[in-house]
C-alpha positions as a Python dict, from the first residue, in 0.01 Angstrom:
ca = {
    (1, 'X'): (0, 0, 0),
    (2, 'X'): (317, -128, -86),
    (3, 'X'): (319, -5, -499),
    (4, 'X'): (668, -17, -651),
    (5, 'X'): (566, 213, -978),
    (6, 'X'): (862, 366, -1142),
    (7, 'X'): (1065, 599, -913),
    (8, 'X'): (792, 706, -690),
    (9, 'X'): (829, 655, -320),
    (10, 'X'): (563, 375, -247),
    (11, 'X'): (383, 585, 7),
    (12, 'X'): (285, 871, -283),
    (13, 'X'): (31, 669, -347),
    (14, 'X'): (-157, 597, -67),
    (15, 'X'): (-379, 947, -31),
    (16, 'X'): (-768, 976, -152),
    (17, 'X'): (-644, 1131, -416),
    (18, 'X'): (-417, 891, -584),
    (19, 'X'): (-661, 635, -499),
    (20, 'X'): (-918, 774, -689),
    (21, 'X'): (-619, 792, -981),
    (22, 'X'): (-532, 364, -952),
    (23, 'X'): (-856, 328, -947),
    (24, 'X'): (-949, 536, -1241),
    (25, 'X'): (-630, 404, -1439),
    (26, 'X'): (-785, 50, -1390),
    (27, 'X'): (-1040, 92, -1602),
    (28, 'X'): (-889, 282, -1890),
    (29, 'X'): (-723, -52, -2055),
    (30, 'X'): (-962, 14, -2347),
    (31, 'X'): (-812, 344, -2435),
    (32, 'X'): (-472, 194, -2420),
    (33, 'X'): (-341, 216, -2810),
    (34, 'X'): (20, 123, -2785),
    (35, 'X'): (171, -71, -2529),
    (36, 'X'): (531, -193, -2450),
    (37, 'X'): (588, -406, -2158),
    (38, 'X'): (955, -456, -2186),
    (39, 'X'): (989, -48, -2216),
    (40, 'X'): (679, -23, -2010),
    (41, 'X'): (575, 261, -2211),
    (42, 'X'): (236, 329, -2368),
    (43, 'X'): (-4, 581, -2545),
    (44, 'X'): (-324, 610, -2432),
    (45, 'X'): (-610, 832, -2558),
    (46, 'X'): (-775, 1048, -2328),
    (47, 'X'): (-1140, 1151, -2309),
    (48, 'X'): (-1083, 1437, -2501),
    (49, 'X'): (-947, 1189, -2822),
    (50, 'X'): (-540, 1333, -2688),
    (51, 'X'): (-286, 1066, -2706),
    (52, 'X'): (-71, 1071, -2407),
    (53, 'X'): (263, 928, -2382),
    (54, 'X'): (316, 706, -2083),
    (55, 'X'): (611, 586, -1872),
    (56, 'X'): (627, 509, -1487),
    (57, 'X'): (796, 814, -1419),
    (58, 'X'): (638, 1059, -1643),
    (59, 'X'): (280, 1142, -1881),
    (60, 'X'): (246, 1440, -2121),
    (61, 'X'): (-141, 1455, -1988),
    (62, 'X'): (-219, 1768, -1814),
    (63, 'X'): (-265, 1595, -1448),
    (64, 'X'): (49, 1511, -1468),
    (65, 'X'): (217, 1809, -1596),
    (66, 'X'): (77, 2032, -1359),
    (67, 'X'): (81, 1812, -1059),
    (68, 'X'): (451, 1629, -1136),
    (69, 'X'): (255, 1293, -915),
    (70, 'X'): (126, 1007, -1096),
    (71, 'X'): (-180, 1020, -1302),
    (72, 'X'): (-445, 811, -1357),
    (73, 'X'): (-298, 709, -1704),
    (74, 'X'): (41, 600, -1522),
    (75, 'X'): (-167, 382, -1319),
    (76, 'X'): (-319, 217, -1612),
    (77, 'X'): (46, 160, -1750),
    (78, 'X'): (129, -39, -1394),
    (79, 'X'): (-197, -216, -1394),
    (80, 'X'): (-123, -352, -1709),
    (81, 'X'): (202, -395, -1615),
    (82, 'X'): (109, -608, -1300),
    (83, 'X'): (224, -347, -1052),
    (84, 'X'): (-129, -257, -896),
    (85, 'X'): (-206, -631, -809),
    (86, 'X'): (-119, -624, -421),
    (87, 'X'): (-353, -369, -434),
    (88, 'X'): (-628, -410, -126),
    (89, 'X'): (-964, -612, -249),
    (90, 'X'): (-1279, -595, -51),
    (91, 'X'): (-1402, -969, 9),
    (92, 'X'): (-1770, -900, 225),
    (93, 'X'): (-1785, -1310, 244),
    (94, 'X'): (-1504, -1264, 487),
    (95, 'X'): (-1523, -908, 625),
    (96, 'X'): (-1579, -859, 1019),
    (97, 'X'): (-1604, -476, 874),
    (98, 'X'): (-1974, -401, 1072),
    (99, 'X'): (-2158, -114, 806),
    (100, 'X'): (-2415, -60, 1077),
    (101, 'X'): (-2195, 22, 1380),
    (102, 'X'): (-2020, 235, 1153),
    (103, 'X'): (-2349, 438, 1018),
    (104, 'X'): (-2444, 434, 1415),
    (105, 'X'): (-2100, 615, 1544),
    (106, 'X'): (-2109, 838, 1235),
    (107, 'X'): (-2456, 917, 1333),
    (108, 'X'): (-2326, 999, 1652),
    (109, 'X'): (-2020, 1218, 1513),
    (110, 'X'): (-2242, 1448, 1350),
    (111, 'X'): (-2487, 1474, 1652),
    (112, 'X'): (-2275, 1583, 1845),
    (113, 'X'): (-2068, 1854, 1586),
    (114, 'X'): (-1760, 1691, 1612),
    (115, 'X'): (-1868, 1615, 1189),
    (116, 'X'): (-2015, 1863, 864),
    (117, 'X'): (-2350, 1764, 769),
    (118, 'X'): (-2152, 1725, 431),
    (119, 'X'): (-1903, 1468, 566),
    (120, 'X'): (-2153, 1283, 781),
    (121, 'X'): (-2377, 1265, 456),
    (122, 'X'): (-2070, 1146, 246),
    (123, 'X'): (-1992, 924, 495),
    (124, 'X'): (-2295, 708, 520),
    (125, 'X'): (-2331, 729, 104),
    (126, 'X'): (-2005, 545, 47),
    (127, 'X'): (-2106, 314, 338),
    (128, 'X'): (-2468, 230, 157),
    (129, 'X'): (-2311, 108, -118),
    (130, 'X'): (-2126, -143, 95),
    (131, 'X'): (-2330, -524, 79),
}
């Protein structure tokens, strides 16, 4: 992904776990209280009713403050922001993307030890919720 989010190298953001922070952030616009686009600043309450202050660069949540990468707040700031919209978007009308072939060779994988029956059982979750 090619995010340009404050002063963060684009590629910081293109691990599981910053994934699972944009997408996270995404859906937090509700709990946004204060926003500034031209400062792109905000305050955003957390789930525990804490109001975090929010730039690009920096978020007074604890994620952030222990980590020093972004947090899922951060990511709400550049969603609203417009920043997250090059973000990839699954389209199944137009995927070649085969979900079978994919459970098969996984299948496969864990047959043969090369996977954990953990991962292999991860594995074909995420993939049963593809349509």
């Amino acid at each position: 992904m090619n995010i340009k989010m404050g002063s963060w190298e684009p590629g910081i953001h293109d691990n599981l776990d910053q994934i699972k922070r944009i997408e996270s952030g995404k859906k937090l616009e509700k709990q946004v209280r204060k926003l500034d686009r031209k400062k792109r600043s905000a305050v955003i309450e957390g789930s525990s009713g804490d109001m975090y202050k929010v730039t690009l660069d920096k978020c007074t949540c604890f994620d952030f403050q222990a980590r020093q990468m972004p947090c899922k707040h951060m990511y709400c700031l550049a969603h609203m922001n417009g920043l997250l919209d090059d973000m990839p978007e699954y389209d199944s009308h137009n995927s070649s993307f085969d979900k079978d072939a994919e459970l098969d060779r996984y299948l496969r994988l864990y047959l043969d030890g090369q996977i954990p029956v953990n991962g292999y059982i991860g594995v074909c979750s995420a993939l049963s919720k593809i349509k």
